[in-house]
Amino acid sequence: MEQPINAHVYTKRSVMQTTLESMIAFHQDASALAKLSPPPIFMQLHHDGRTSLTEGEIDFTLWFGPLPIRWLAQHQPGPTSTSFADLMLRGPMAYWRHEHIFENVPGGVALIDRVTFAHKSGLQGLLTRLMFDGLPLRFLFFYRHLRTRRVVTQK
Protein backbone atom coordinates (compact mmCIF):
# COMPACT_ATOMS: atom_id res chain seq x y z
CA MET A 1 0.00 0.00 0.00
CA GLU A 2 1.53 3.29 -1.08
CA GLN A 3 1.39 6.42 1.04
CA PRO A 4 -1.05 8.91 -0.52
CA ILE A 5 0.02 12.46 -1.38
CA ASN A 6 -2.50 13.95 1.07
CA ALA A 7 -1.19 11.98 4.08
CA HIS A 8 -0.73 13.63 7.47
CA VAL A 9 1.96 12.80 10.04
CA TYR A 10 1.44 12.79 13.80
CA THR A 11 4.38 12.27 16.19
CA LYS A 12 4.41 11.73 19.96
CA ARG A 13 7.71 11.45 21.86
CA SER A 14 8.29 10.64 25.53
CA VAL A 15 11.43 9.76 27.47
CA MET A 16 10.98 6.96 29.99
CA GLN A 17 13.34 5.79 32.72
CA THR A 18 13.72 2.26 31.46
CA THR A 19 15.91 0.09 29.29
CA LEU A 20 15.61 -0.68 25.62
CA GLU A 21 15.12 -4.34 26.54
CA SER A 22 12.12 -3.53 28.77
CA MET A 23 10.54 -1.33 26.11
CA ILE A 24 10.88 -4.01 23.45
CA ALA A 25 9.67 -6.77 25.80
CA PHE A 26 6.51 -4.81 26.59
CA HIS A 27 5.72 -4.33 22.91
CA GLN A 28 6.39 -8.03 22.21
CA ASP A 29 3.78 -9.03 24.80
CA ALA A 30 0.66 -10.27 23.00
CA SER A 31 -1.55 -8.36 25.47
CA ALA A 32 0.15 -4.99 24.84
CA LEU A 33 -2.37 -3.77 22.25
CA ALA A 34 -5.30 -4.37 24.60
CA LYS A 35 -3.44 -2.61 27.43
CA LEU A 36 -2.81 0.39 25.17
CA SER A 37 -6.46 0.83 24.13
CA PRO A 38 -8.03 3.62 26.20
CA PRO A 39 -11.48 3.25 27.67
CA PRO A 40 -14.14 3.18 26.39
CA ILE A 41 -12.44 1.38 23.49
CA PHE A 42 -12.39 -2.40 23.77
CA MET A 43 -10.03 -4.45 21.57
CA GLN A 44 -11.23 -7.86 20.32
CA LEU A 45 -8.48 -10.04 18.83
CA HIS A 46 -9.51 -12.30 15.93
CA HIS A 47 -6.12 -13.63 14.83
CA ASP A 48 -2.53 -12.87 15.79
CA GLY A 49 -0.15 -14.17 13.13
CA ARG A 50 2.81 -12.07 14.23
CA THR A 51 6.05 -14.02 14.51
CA SER A 52 7.99 -10.98 15.76
CA LEU A 53 7.53 -7.24 16.08
CA THR A 54 8.63 -6.88 12.46
CA GLU A 55 6.79 -9.80 10.81
CA GLY A 56 3.25 -11.12 10.56
CA GLU A 57 -0.30 -9.86 10.59
CA ILE A 58 -2.81 -9.10 13.32
CA ASP A 59 -6.58 -8.99 12.79
CA PHE A 60 -8.70 -7.25 15.43
CA THR A 61 -11.78 -5.14 16.05
CA LEU A 62 -11.78 -1.92 18.03
CA TRP A 63 -15.15 -1.45 19.69
CA PHE A 64 -16.12 2.18 20.28
CA GLY A 65 -19.12 1.35 22.45
CA PRO A 66 -21.50 -0.48 20.08
CA LEU A 67 -19.56 0.62 16.95
CA PRO A 68 -17.09 -2.04 15.67
CA ILE A 69 -14.07 -1.05 13.56
CA ARG A 70 -12.29 -4.05 12.01
CA TRP A 71 -8.56 -3.70 11.33
CA LEU A 72 -5.94 -5.90 9.65
CA ALA A 73 -2.36 -4.76 10.15
CA GLN A 74 0.93 -6.09 8.87
CA HIS A 75 3.98 -5.73 11.11
CA GLN A 76 7.18 -4.77 9.34
CA PRO A 77 10.62 -3.32 10.08
CA GLY A 78 10.66 0.33 11.14
CA PRO A 79 13.05 3.10 10.13
CA THR A 80 15.75 2.10 12.66
CA SER A 81 17.14 -1.16 14.01
CA THR A 82 15.23 -0.59 17.28
CA SER A 83 11.83 0.04 15.75
CA PHE A 84 8.91 -1.63 14.04
CA ALA A 85 5.88 -0.48 12.10
CA ASP A 86 2.35 -1.66 11.56
CA LEU A 87 0.71 -0.96 8.23
CA MET A 88 -3.07 -1.12 7.92
CA LEU A 89 -3.93 -3.55 5.13
CA ARG A 90 -7.68 -3.35 5.68
CA GLY A 91 -9.58 -0.96 7.90
CA PRO A 92 -11.30 2.37 8.23
CA MET A 93 -8.56 4.66 6.89
CA ALA A 94 -7.36 5.30 3.35
CA TYR A 95 -3.83 4.85 4.76
CA TRP A 96 -2.34 4.20 8.23
CA ARG A 97 1.29 3.37 9.03
CA HIS A 98 2.35 3.52 12.66
CA GLU A 99 6.07 3.49 13.46
CA HIS A 100 7.14 2.54 16.99
CA ILE A 101 10.68 3.88 17.46
CA PHE A 102 12.80 3.25 20.57
CA GLU A 103 16.02 5.24 21.12
CA ASN A 104 18.52 5.10 23.96
CA VAL A 105 18.86 8.66 25.33
CA PRO A 106 20.31 10.17 28.51
CA GLY A 107 17.92 9.25 31.30
CA GLY A 108 16.36 6.23 29.62
CA VAL A 109 14.61 5.41 26.36
CA ALA A 110 12.72 7.70 24.04
CA LEU A 111 9.46 6.22 22.78
CA ILE A 112 8.51 7.83 19.50
CA ASP A 113 5.20 7.02 17.86
CA ARG A 114 4.97 8.35 14.30
CA VAL A 115 1.70 7.82 12.47
CA THR A 116 1.29 8.62 8.79
CA PHE A 117 -2.38 8.56 7.86
CA ALA A 118 -4.97 9.64 5.32
CA HIS A 119 -8.76 9.56 5.48
CA LYS A 120 -11.16 8.08 2.98
CA SER A 121 -13.66 10.36 1.31
CA GLY A 122 -17.32 10.61 2.16
CA LEU A 123 -19.08 9.59 5.36
CA GLN A 124 -16.42 7.05 6.33
CA GLY A 125 -13.77 9.76 6.10
CA LEU A 126 -15.87 12.06 8.25
CA LEU A 127 -16.17 9.37 10.92
CA THR A 128 -12.44 8.61 10.93
CA ARG A 129 -11.66 12.32 11.22
CA LEU A 130 -13.77 12.34 14.40
CA MET A 131 -12.13 9.17 15.79
CA PHE A 132 -8.53 9.10 14.50
CA ASP A 133 -7.46 12.72 14.04
CA GLY A 134 -6.97 15.92 16.03
CA LEU A 135 -7.81 15.74 19.73
CA PRO A 136 -8.84 12.02 19.74
CA LEU A 137 -5.49 11.08 18.14
CA ARG A 138 -3.55 13.19 20.66
CA PHE A 139 -5.52 11.64 23.54
CA LEU A 140 -4.93 8.12 22.21
CA PHE A 141 -1.16 8.56 22.20
CA PHE A 142 -1.11 10.47 25.50
CA TYR A 143 -2.88 7.44 27.02
CA ARG A 144 -0.61 4.93 25.26
CA HIS A 145 2.55 6.66 26.51
CA LEU A 146 1.12 6.91 30.04
CA ARG A 147 0.29 3.17 30.08
CA THR A 148 3.66 2.25 28.58
CA ARG A 149 5.49 4.34 31.19
CA ARG A 150 3.59 2.59 34.00
CA VAL A 151 4.55 -0.85 32.71
CA VAL A 152 8.18 -0.32 31.70
CA THR A 153 9.27 1.70 34.72
CA GLN A 154 7.90 -0.81 37.28
CA LYS A 155 10.62 -3.32 36.49
mmCIF file with all atom_site columns, C-alpha atoms in Angstrom:
data_model
loop_
_atom_site.group_PDB
_atom_site.id
_atom_site.type_symbol
_atom_site.label_atom_id
_atom_site.label_alt_id
_atom_site.label_comp_id
_atom_site.label_asym_id
_atom_site.label_entity_id
_atom_site.label_seq_id
_atom_site.pdbx_PDB_ins_code
_atom_site.Cartn_x
_atom_site.Cartn_y
_atom_site.Cartn_z
_atom_site.occupancy
_atom_site.B_iso_or_equiv
_atom_site.pdbx_formal_charge
_atom_site.auth_seq_id
_atom_site.auth_comp_id
_atom_site.auth_asym_id
_atom_site.auth_atom_id
_atom_site.pdbx_PDB_model_num
ATOM 1   C CA . MET A 1 1   ? 0.000   0.000   0.000  1.00 0.00 ? 1   MET A CA 1
ATOM 2   C CA . GLU A 1 2   ? 1.532   3.294   -1.075 1.00 0.00 ? 2   GLU A CA 1
ATOM 3   C CA . GLN A 1 3   ? 1.385   6.423   1.041  1.00 0.00 ? 3   GLN A CA 1
ATOM 4   C CA . PRO A 1 4   ? -1.048  8.914   -0.524 1.00 0.00 ? 4   PRO A CA 1
ATOM 5   C CA . ILE A 1 5   ? 0.024   12.456  -1.381 1.00 0.00 ? 5   ILE A CA 1
ATOM 6   C CA . ASN A 1 6   ? -2.501  13.949  1.068  1.00 0.00 ? 6   ASN A CA 1
ATOM 7   C CA . ALA A 1 7   ? -1.192  11.976  4.082  1.00 0.00 ? 7   ALA A CA 1
ATOM 8   C CA . HIS A 1 8   ? -0.726  13.632  7.466  1.00 0.00 ? 8   HIS A CA 1
ATOM 9   C CA . VAL A 1 9   ? 1.958   12.805  10.043 1.00 0.00 ? 9   VAL A CA 1
ATOM 10  C CA . TYR A 1 10  ? 1.443   12.790  13.804 1.00 0.00 ? 10  TYR A CA 1
ATOM 11  C CA . THR A 1 11  ? 4.384   12.270  16.191 1.00 0.00 ? 11  THR A CA 1
ATOM 12  C CA . LYS A 1 12  ? 4.410   11.732  19.964 1.00 0.00 ? 12  LYS A CA 1
ATOM 13  C CA . ARG A 1 13  ? 7.715   11.454  21.858 1.00 0.00 ? 13  ARG A CA 1
ATOM 14  C CA . SER A 1 14  ? 8.291   10.640  25.535 1.00 0.00 ? 14  SER A CA 1
ATOM 15  C CA . VAL A 1 15  ? 11.432  9.757   27.466 1.00 0.00 ? 15  VAL A CA 1
ATOM 16  C CA . MET A 1 16  ? 10.980  6.963   29.993 1.00 0.00 ? 16  MET A CA 1
ATOM 17  C CA . GLN A 1 17  ? 13.342  5.788   32.717 1.00 0.00 ? 17  GLN A CA 1
ATOM 18  C CA . THR A 1 18  ? 13.720  2.262   31.457 1.00 0.00 ? 18  THR A CA 1
ATOM 19  C CA . THR A 1 19  ? 15.912  0.086   29.291 1.00 0.00 ? 19  THR A CA 1
ATOM 20  C CA . LEU A 1 20  ? 15.614  -0.684  25.616 1.00 0.00 ? 20  LEU A CA 1
ATOM 21  C CA . GLU A 1 21  ? 15.118  -4.338  26.539 1.00 0.00 ? 21  GLU A CA 1
ATOM 22  C CA . SER A 1 22  ? 12.122  -3.530  28.771 1.00 0.00 ? 22  SER A CA 1
ATOM 23  C CA . MET A 1 23  ? 10.543  -1.334  26.113 1.00 0.00 ? 23  MET A CA 1
ATOM 24  C CA . ILE A 1 24  ? 10.884  -4.012  23.448 1.00 0.00 ? 24  ILE A CA 1
ATOM 25  C CA . ALA A 1 25  ? 9.674   -6.768  25.801 1.00 0.00 ? 25  ALA A CA 1
ATOM 26  C CA . PHE A 1 26  ? 6.515   -4.807  26.589 1.00 0.00 ? 26  PHE A CA 1
ATOM 27  C CA . HIS A 1 27  ? 5.715   -4.325  22.906 1.00 0.00 ? 27  HIS A CA 1
ATOM 28  C CA . GLN A 1 28  ? 6.388   -8.032  22.215 1.00 0.00 ? 28  GLN A CA 1
ATOM 29  C CA . ASP A 1 29  ? 3.782   -9.033  24.804 1.00 0.00 ? 29  ASP A CA 1
ATOM 30  C CA . ALA A 1 30  ? 0.664   -10.269 22.999 1.00 0.00 ? 30  ALA A CA 1
ATOM 31  C CA . SER A 1 31  ? -1.550  -8.363  25.466 1.00 0.00 ? 31  SER A CA 1
ATOM 32  C CA . ALA A 1 32  ? 0.152   -4.987  24.839 1.00 0.00 ? 32  ALA A CA 1
ATOM 33  C CA . LEU A 1 33  ? -2.371  -3.765  22.250 1.00 0.00 ? 33  LEU A CA 1
ATOM 34  C CA . ALA A 1 34  ? -5.302  -4.371  24.599 1.00 0.00 ? 34  ALA A CA 1
ATOM 35  C CA . LYS A 1 35  ? -3.437  -2.612  27.433 1.00 0.00 ? 35  LYS A CA 1
ATOM 36  C CA . LEU A 1 36  ? -2.814  0.386   25.174 1.00 0.00 ? 36  LEU A CA 1
ATOM 37  C CA . SER A 1 37  ? -6.456  0.825   24.125 1.00 0.00 ? 37  SER A CA 1
ATOM 38  C CA . PRO A 1 38  ? -8.025  3.624   26.195 1.00 0.00 ? 38  PRO A CA 1
ATOM 39  C CA . PRO A 1 39  ? -11.476 3.250   27.668 1.00 0.00 ? 39  PRO A CA 1
ATOM 40  C CA . PRO A 1 40  ? -14.145 3.182   26.391 1.00 0.00 ? 40  PRO A CA 1
ATOM 41  C CA . ILE A 1 41  ? -12.438 1.384   23.493 1.00 0.00 ? 41  ILE A CA 1
ATOM 42  C CA . PHE A 1 42  ? -12.387 -2.403  23.770 1.00 0.00 ? 42  PHE A CA 1
ATOM 43  C CA . MET A 1 43  ? -10.027 -4.449  21.572 1.00 0.00 ? 43  MET A CA 1
ATOM 44  C CA . GLN A 1 44  ? -11.226 -7.855  20.321 1.00 0.00 ? 44  GLN A CA 1
ATOM 45  C CA . LEU A 1 45  ? -8.482  -10.039 18.829 1.00 0.00 ? 45  LEU A CA 1
ATOM 46  C CA . HIS A 1 46  ? -9.509  -12.299 15.933 1.00 0.00 ? 46  HIS A CA 1
ATOM 47  C CA . HIS A 1 47  ? -6.120  -13.632 14.826 1.00 0.00 ? 47  HIS A CA 1
ATOM 48  C CA . ASP A 1 48  ? -2.531  -12.869 15.788 1.00 0.00 ? 48  ASP A CA 1
ATOM 49  C CA . GLY A 1 49  ? -0.152  -14.167 13.133 1.00 0.00 ? 49  GLY A CA 1
ATOM 50  C CA . ARG A 1 50  ? 2.807   -12.068 14.231 1.00 0.00 ? 50  ARG A CA 1
ATOM 51  C CA . THR A 1 51  ? 6.045   -14.019 14.511 1.00 0.00 ? 51  THR A CA 1
ATOM 52  C CA . SER A 1 52  ? 7.987   -10.981 15.761 1.00 0.00 ? 52  SER A CA 1
ATOM 53  C CA . LEU A 1 53  ? 7.527   -7.237  16.083 1.00 0.00 ? 53  LEU A CA 1
ATOM 54  C CA . THR A 1 54  ? 8.626   -6.878  12.455 1.00 0.00 ? 54  THR A CA 1
ATOM 55  C CA . GLU A 1 55  ? 6.790   -9.802  10.806 1.00 0.00 ? 55  GLU A CA 1
ATOM 56  C CA . GLY A 1 56  ? 3.254   -11.116 10.561 1.00 0.00 ? 56  GLY A CA 1
ATOM 57  C CA . GLU A 1 57  ? -0.296  -9.856  10.594 1.00 0.00 ? 57  GLU A CA 1
ATOM 58  C CA . ILE A 1 58  ? -2.805  -9.104  13.321 1.00 0.00 ? 58  ILE A CA 1
ATOM 59  C CA . ASP A 1 59  ? -6.585  -8.988  12.791 1.00 0.00 ? 59  ASP A CA 1
ATOM 60  C CA . PHE A 1 60  ? -8.705  -7.249  15.428 1.00 0.00 ? 60  PHE A CA 1
ATOM 61  C CA . THR A 1 61  ? -11.785 -5.138  16.046 1.00 0.00 ? 61  THR A CA 1
ATOM 62  C CA . LEU A 1 62  ? -11.778 -1.920  18.026 1.00 0.00 ? 62  LEU A CA 1
ATOM 63  C CA . TRP A 1 63  ? -15.152 -1.451  19.694 1.00 0.00 ? 63  TRP A CA 1
ATOM 64  C CA . PHE A 1 64  ? -16.123 2.181   20.276 1.00 0.00 ? 64  PHE A CA 1
ATOM 65  C CA . GLY A 1 65  ? -19.120 1.353   22.451 1.00 0.00 ? 65  GLY A CA 1
ATOM 66  C CA . PRO A 1 66  ? -21.502 -0.478  20.076 1.00 0.00 ? 66  PRO A CA 1
ATOM 67  C CA . LEU A 1 67  ? -19.565 0.619   16.953 1.00 0.00 ? 67  LEU A CA 1
ATOM 68  C CA . PRO A 1 68  ? -17.094 -2.038  15.670 1.00 0.00 ? 68  PRO A CA 1
ATOM 69  C CA . ILE A 1 69  ? -14.069 -1.051  13.561 1.00 0.00 ? 69  ILE A CA 1
ATOM 70  C CA . ARG A 1 70  ? -12.285 -4.045  12.008 1.00 0.00 ? 70  ARG A CA 1
ATOM 71  C CA . TRP A 1 71  ? -8.562  -3.704  11.329 1.00 0.00 ? 71  TRP A CA 1
ATOM 72  C CA . LEU A 1 72  ? -5.944  -5.901  9.646  1.00 0.00 ? 72  LEU A CA 1
ATOM 73  C CA . ALA A 1 73  ? -2.364  -4.758  10.148 1.00 0.00 ? 73  ALA A CA 1
ATOM 74  C CA . GLN A 1 74  ? 0.932   -6.089  8.869  1.00 0.00 ? 74  GLN A CA 1
ATOM 75  C CA . HIS A 1 75  ? 3.980   -5.734  11.107 1.00 0.00 ? 75  HIS A CA 1
ATOM 76  C CA . GLN A 1 76  ? 7.180   -4.774  9.340  1.00 0.00 ? 76  GLN A CA 1
ATOM 77  C CA . PRO A 1 77  ? 10.620  -3.316  10.077 1.00 0.00 ? 77  PRO A CA 1
ATOM 78  C CA . GLY A 1 78  ? 10.661  0.326   11.135 1.00 0.00 ? 78  GLY A CA 1
ATOM 79  C CA . PRO A 1 79  ? 13.047  3.095   10.125 1.00 0.00 ? 79  PRO A CA 1
ATOM 80  C CA . THR A 1 80  ? 15.752  2.103   12.657 1.00 0.00 ? 80  THR A CA 1
ATOM 81  C CA . SER A 1 81  ? 17.141  -1.160  14.008 1.00 0.00 ? 81  SER A CA 1
ATOM 82  C CA . THR A 1 82  ? 15.231  -0.585  17.276 1.00 0.00 ? 82  THR A CA 1
ATOM 83  C CA . SER A 1 83  ? 11.826  0.037   15.754 1.00 0.00 ? 83  SER A CA 1
ATOM 84  C CA . PHE A 1 84  ? 8.911   -1.627  14.041 1.00 0.00 ? 84  PHE A CA 1
ATOM 85  C CA . ALA A 1 85  ? 5.878   -0.478  12.095 1.00 0.00 ? 85  ALA A CA 1
ATOM 86  C CA . ASP A 1 86  ? 2.352   -1.662  11.561 1.00 0.00 ? 86  ASP A CA 1
ATOM 87  C CA . LEU A 1 87  ? 0.714   -0.962  8.225  1.00 0.00 ? 87  LEU A CA 1
ATOM 88  C CA . MET A 1 88  ? -3.070  -1.116  7.919  1.00 0.00 ? 88  MET A CA 1
ATOM 89  C CA . LEU A 1 89  ? -3.928  -3.553  5.131  1.00 0.00 ? 89  LEU A CA 1
ATOM 90  C CA . ARG A 1 90  ? -7.678  -3.352  5.685  1.00 0.00 ? 90  ARG A CA 1
ATOM 91  C CA . GLY A 1 91  ? -9.576  -0.964  7.899  1.00 0.00 ? 91  GLY A CA 1
ATOM 92  C CA . PRO A 1 92  ? -11.299 2.368   8.225  1.00 0.00 ? 92  PRO A CA 1
ATOM 93  C CA . MET A 1 93  ? -8.561  4.656   6.890  1.00 0.00 ? 93  MET A CA 1
ATOM 94  C CA . ALA A 1 94  ? -7.361  5.297   3.351  1.00 0.00 ? 94  ALA A CA 1
ATOM 95  C CA . TYR A 1 95  ? -3.832  4.846   4.765  1.00 0.00 ? 95  TYR A CA 1
ATOM 96  C CA . TRP A 1 96  ? -2.335  4.204   8.233  1.00 0.00 ? 96  TRP A CA 1
ATOM 97  C CA . ARG A 1 97  ? 1.286   3.367   9.027  1.00 0.00 ? 97  ARG A CA 1
ATOM 98  C CA . HIS A 1 98  ? 2.345   3.516   12.663 1.00 0.00 ? 98  HIS A CA 1
ATOM 99  C CA . GLU A 1 99  ? 6.071   3.488   13.456 1.00 0.00 ? 99  GLU A CA 1
ATOM 100 C CA . HIS A 1 100 ? 7.142   2.545   16.989 1.00 0.00 ? 100 HIS A CA 1
ATOM 101 C CA . ILE A 1 101 ? 10.679  3.884   17.464 1.00 0.00 ? 101 ILE A CA 1
ATOM 102 C CA . PHE A 1 102 ? 12.798  3.249   20.565 1.00 0.00 ? 102 PHE A CA 1
ATOM 103 C CA . GLU A 1 103 ? 16.016  5.236   21.120 1.00 0.00 ? 103 GLU A CA 1
ATOM 104 C CA . ASN A 1 104 ? 18.518  5.103   23.964 1.00 0.00 ? 104 ASN A CA 1
ATOM 105 C CA . VAL A 1 105 ? 18.859  8.656   25.331 1.00 0.00 ? 105 VAL A CA 1
ATOM 106 C CA . PRO A 1 106 ? 20.313  10.174  28.506 1.00 0.00 ? 106 PRO A CA 1
ATOM 107 C CA . GLY A 1 107 ? 17.918  9.248   31.304 1.00 0.00 ? 107 GLY A CA 1
ATOM 108 C CA . GLY A 1 108 ? 16.363  6.230   29.619 1.00 0.00 ? 108 GLY A CA 1
ATOM 109 C CA . VAL A 1 109 ? 14.610  5.406   26.364 1.00 0.00 ? 109 VAL A CA 1
ATOM 110 C CA . ALA A 1 110 ? 12.715  7.703   24.043 1.00 0.00 ? 110 ALA A CA 1
ATOM 111 C CA . LEU A 1 111 ? 9.462   6.216   22.784 1.00 0.00 ? 111 LEU A CA 1
ATOM 112 C CA . ILE A 1 112 ? 8.512   7.834   19.502 1.00 0.00 ? 112 ILE A CA 1
ATOM 113 C CA . ASP A 1 113 ? 5.204   7.025   17.856 1.00 0.00 ? 113 ASP A CA 1
ATOM 114 C CA . ARG A 1 114 ? 4.972   8.346   14.302 1.00 0.00 ? 114 ARG A CA 1
ATOM 115 C CA . VAL A 1 115 ? 1.696   7.815   12.471 1.00 0.00 ? 115 VAL A CA 1
ATOM 116 C CA . THR A 1 116 ? 1.287   8.615   8.793  1.00 0.00 ? 116 THR A CA 1
ATOM 117 C CA . PHE A 1 117 ? -2.379  8.558   7.856  1.00 0.00 ? 117 PHE A CA 1
ATOM 118 C CA . ALA A 1 118 ? -4.973  9.639   5.319  1.00 0.00 ? 118 ALA A CA 1
ATOM 119 C CA . HIS A 1 119 ? -8.755  9.558   5.478  1.00 0.00 ? 119 HIS A CA 1
ATOM 120 C CA . LYS A 1 120 ? -11.162 8.076   2.981  1.00 0.00 ? 120 LYS A CA 1
ATOM 121 C CA . SER A 1 121 ? -13.659 10.362  1.312  1.00 0.00 ? 121 SER A CA 1
ATOM 122 C CA . GLY A 1 122 ? -17.325 10.610  2.161  1.00 0.00 ? 122 GLY A CA 1
ATOM 123 C CA . LEU A 1 123 ? -19.081 9.587   5.360  1.00 0.00 ? 123 LEU A CA 1
ATOM 124 C CA . GLN A 1 124 ? -16.422 7.046   6.326  1.00 0.00 ? 124 GLN A CA 1
ATOM 125 C CA . GLY A 1 125 ? -13.767 9.763   6.104  1.00 0.00 ? 125 GLY A CA 1
ATOM 126 C CA . LEU A 1 126 ? -15.870 12.060  8.245  1.00 0.00 ? 126 LEU A CA 1
ATOM 127 C CA . LEU A 1 127 ? -16.171 9.372   10.916 1.00 0.00 ? 127 LEU A CA 1
ATOM 128 C CA . THR A 1 128 ? -12.441 8.609   10.929 1.00 0.00 ? 128 THR A CA 1
ATOM 129 C CA . ARG A 1 129 ? -11.660 12.323  11.219 1.00 0.00 ? 129 ARG A CA 1
ATOM 130 C CA . LEU A 1 130 ? -13.774 12.338  14.398 1.00 0.00 ? 130 LEU A CA 1
ATOM 131 C CA . MET A 1 131 ? -12.134 9.171   15.788 1.00 0.00 ? 131 MET A CA 1
ATOM 132 C CA . PHE A 1 132 ? -8.526  9.095   14.498 1.00 0.00 ? 132 PHE A CA 1
ATOM 133 C CA . ASP A 1 133 ? -7.463  12.719  14.041 1.00 0.00 ? 133 ASP A CA 1
ATOM 134 C CA . GLY A 1 134 ? -6.974  15.917  16.034 1.00 0.00 ? 134 GLY A CA 1
ATOM 135 C CA . LEU A 1 135 ? -7.811  15.736  19.735 1.00 0.00 ? 135 LEU A CA 1
ATOM 136 C CA . PRO A 1 136 ? -8.837  12.023  19.744 1.00 0.00 ? 136 PRO A CA 1
ATOM 137 C CA . LEU A 1 137 ? -5.492  11.075  18.136 1.00 0.00 ? 137 LEU A CA 1
ATOM 138 C CA . ARG A 1 138 ? -3.547  13.188  20.657 1.00 0.00 ? 138 ARG A CA 1
ATOM 139 C CA . PHE A 1 139 ? -5.516  11.639  23.542 1.00 0.00 ? 139 PHE A CA 1
ATOM 140 C CA . LEU A 1 140 ? -4.929  8.118   22.206 1.00 0.00 ? 140 LEU A CA 1
ATOM 141 C CA . PHE A 1 141 ? -1.158  8.558   22.203 1.00 0.00 ? 141 PHE A CA 1
ATOM 142 C CA . PHE A 1 142 ? -1.107  10.469  25.500 1.00 0.00 ? 142 PHE A CA 1
ATOM 143 C CA . TYR A 1 143 ? -2.876  7.440   27.016 1.00 0.00 ? 143 TYR A CA 1
ATOM 144 C CA . ARG A 1 144 ? -0.613  4.931   25.263 1.00 0.00 ? 144 ARG A CA 1
ATOM 145 C CA . HIS A 1 145 ? 2.547   6.663   26.511 1.00 0.00 ? 145 HIS A CA 1
ATOM 146 C CA . LEU A 1 146 ? 1.121   6.906   30.038 1.00 0.00 ? 146 LEU A CA 1
ATOM 147 C CA . ARG A 1 147 ? 0.286   3.170   30.078 1.00 0.00 ? 147 ARG A CA 1
ATOM 148 C CA . THR A 1 148 ? 3.661   2.248   28.576 1.00 0.00 ? 148 THR A CA 1
ATOM 149 C CA . ARG A 1 149 ? 5.490   4.337   31.193 1.00 0.00 ? 149 ARG A CA 1
ATOM 150 C CA . ARG A 1 150 ? 3.594   2.588   34.003 1.00 0.00 ? 150 ARG A CA 1
ATOM 151 C CA . VAL A 1 151 ? 4.548   -0.853  32.707 1.00 0.00 ? 151 VAL A CA 1
ATOM 152 C CA . VAL A 1 152 ? 8.179   -0.325  31.698 1.00 0.00 ? 152 VAL A CA 1
ATOM 153 C CA . THR A 1 153 ? 9.274   1.703   34.724 1.00 0.00 ? 153 THR A CA 1
ATOM 154 C CA . GLN A 1 154 ? 7.897   -0.814  37.278 1.00 0.00 ? 154 GLN A CA 1
ATOM 155 C CA . LYS A 1 155 ? 10.617  -3.317  36.490 1.00 0.00 ? 155 LYS A CA 1
#
